[in-house]
XYZ file of C-alpha atoms in Angstrom:
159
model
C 15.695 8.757 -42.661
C 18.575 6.296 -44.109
C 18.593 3.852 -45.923
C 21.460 0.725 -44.932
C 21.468 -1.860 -46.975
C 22.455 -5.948 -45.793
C 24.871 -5.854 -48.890
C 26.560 -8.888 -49.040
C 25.706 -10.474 -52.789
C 22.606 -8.185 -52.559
C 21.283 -7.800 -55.928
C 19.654 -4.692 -55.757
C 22.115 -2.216 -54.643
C 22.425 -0.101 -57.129
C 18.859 0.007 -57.887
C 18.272 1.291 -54.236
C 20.858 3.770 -54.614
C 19.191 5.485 -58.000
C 15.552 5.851 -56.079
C 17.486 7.030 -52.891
C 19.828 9.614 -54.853
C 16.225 10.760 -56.379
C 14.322 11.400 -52.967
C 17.624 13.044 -51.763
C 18.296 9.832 -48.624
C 21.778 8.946 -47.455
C 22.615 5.041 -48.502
C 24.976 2.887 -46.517
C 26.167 0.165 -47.750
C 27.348 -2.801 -44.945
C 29.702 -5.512 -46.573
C 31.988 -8.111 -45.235
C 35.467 -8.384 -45.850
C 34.973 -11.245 -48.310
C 32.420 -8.646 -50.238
C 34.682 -5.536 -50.830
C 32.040 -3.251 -52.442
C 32.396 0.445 -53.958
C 29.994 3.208 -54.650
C 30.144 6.660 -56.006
C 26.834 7.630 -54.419
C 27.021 5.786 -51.321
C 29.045 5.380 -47.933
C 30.363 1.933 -47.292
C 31.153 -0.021 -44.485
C 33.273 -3.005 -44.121
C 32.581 -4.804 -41.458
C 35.079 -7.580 -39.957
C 34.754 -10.845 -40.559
C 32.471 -13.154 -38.500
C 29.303 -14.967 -39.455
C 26.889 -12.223 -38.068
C 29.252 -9.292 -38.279
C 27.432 -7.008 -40.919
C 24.181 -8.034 -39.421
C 25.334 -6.953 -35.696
C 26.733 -3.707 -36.768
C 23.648 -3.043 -39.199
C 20.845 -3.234 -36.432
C 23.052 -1.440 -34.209
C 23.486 1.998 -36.631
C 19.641 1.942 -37.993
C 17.202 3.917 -36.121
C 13.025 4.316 -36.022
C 12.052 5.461 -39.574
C 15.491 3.938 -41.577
C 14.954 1.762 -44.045
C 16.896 -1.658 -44.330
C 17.394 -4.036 -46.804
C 17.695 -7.563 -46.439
C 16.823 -10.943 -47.273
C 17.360 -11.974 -43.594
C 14.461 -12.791 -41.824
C 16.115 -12.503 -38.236
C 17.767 -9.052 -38.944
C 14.452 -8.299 -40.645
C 13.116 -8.982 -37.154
C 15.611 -7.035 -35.030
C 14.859 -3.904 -37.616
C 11.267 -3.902 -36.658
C 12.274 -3.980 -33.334
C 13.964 -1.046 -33.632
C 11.361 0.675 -35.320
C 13.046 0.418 -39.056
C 11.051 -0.503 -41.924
C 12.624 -3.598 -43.306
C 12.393 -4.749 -47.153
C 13.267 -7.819 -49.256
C 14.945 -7.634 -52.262
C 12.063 -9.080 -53.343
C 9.911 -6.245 -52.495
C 8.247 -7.604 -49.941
C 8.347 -5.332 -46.681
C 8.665 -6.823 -43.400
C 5.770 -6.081 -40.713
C 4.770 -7.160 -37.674
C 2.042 -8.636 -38.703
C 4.004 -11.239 -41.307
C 7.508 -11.845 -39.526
C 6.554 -14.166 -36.919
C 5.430 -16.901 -40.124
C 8.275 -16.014 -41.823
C 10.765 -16.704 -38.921
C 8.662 -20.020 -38.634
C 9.080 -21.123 -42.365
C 13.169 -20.124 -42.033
C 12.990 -22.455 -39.003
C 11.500 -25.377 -40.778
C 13.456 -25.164 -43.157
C 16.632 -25.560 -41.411
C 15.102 -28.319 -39.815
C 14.222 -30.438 -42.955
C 17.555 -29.665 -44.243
C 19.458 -31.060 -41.560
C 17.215 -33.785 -41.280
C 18.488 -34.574 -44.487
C 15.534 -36.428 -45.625
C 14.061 -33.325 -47.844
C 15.982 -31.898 -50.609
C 15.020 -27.680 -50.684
C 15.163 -25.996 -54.342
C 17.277 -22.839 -53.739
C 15.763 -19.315 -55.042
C 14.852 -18.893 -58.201
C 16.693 -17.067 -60.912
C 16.569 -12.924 -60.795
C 14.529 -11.728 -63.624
C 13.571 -8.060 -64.316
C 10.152 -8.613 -63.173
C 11.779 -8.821 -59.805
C 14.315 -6.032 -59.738
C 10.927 -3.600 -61.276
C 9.245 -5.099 -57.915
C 11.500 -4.416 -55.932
C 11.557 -0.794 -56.705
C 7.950 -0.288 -57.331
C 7.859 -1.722 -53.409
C 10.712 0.706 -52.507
C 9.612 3.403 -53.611
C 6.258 3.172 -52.036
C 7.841 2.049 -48.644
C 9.967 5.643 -49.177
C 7.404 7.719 -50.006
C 5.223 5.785 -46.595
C 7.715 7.141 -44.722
C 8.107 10.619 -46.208
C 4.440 12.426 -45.655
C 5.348 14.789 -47.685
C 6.075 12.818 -51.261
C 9.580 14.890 -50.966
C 11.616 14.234 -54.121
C 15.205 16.102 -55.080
C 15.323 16.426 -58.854
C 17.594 14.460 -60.824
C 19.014 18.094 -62.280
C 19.706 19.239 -58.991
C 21.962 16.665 -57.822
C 24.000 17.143 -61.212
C 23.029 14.289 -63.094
């Protein structure tokens, strides 16, 4: 299992990384050019520019079991397709069972915005209620996917 993560003003990256880094799981991060990122714990890809770019190239290297991170509802969609396990940085994990009215709501949306007759509020300000259910989320999503409750000790990766 791997974990890629849609990273592109994604405000949980490094939060990821620390839970991944403590169950021992390979990160990647996927950026655009515009969104130069580093990490000392993960690998990251910069992908070239083009509006769908990072999200071609992620659902191309994930894989049934990975884990991907996103707040795109259509790469969300392609992941489960491909047997991933998507997540929100929210917290909320994409299913089967919930993408289809999510795709819906992201359609009319876009369609009352360039209707330009309704004005949409944009997302609400990041609090630390979110980022601690994010993780929470993460974690159990992880630990869904590894049977075995698996977990590398913090000593023994030289912290």
């Amino acid at each position: 299992m791997r974990i890629y993560i849609d990273a592109d003003a994604c405000p949980v990256t490094r939060i990821a990384e620390g839970i991944a880094r403590k169950h021992g799981l390979p990160v990647t991060l996927l950026c655009d050019t515009s969104h130069v990122l580093t990490s000392e714990t993960s690998e990251v890809r910069v992908i070239g520019a083009g509006a769908d770019a990072v999200d071609i190239a992620l659902i191309n290297l994930c894989q049934r079991g990975d884990i991907v991170i996103t707040q795109d509802y259509g790469v969300a969609a392609l992941a489960l397709g491909k047997g991933a396990r998507p997540i929100h940085q929210s917290g909320k994990v994409f299913t089967d069972d919930n993408i289809d009215g999510l795709l819906m709501d992201r359609h009319l949306a876009k369609k009352a915005r360039r209707s330009g007759k309704h004005h949409l509020k944009g997302p609400a300000k990041r609090t630390a209620e979110d980022d601690r259910r994010f993780a929470e989320s993460f974690e159990q999503l992880i630990c869904e996917e590894m049977p075995d409750g698996r977990i590398i000790e913090e000593t023994l990766l030289g912290d």
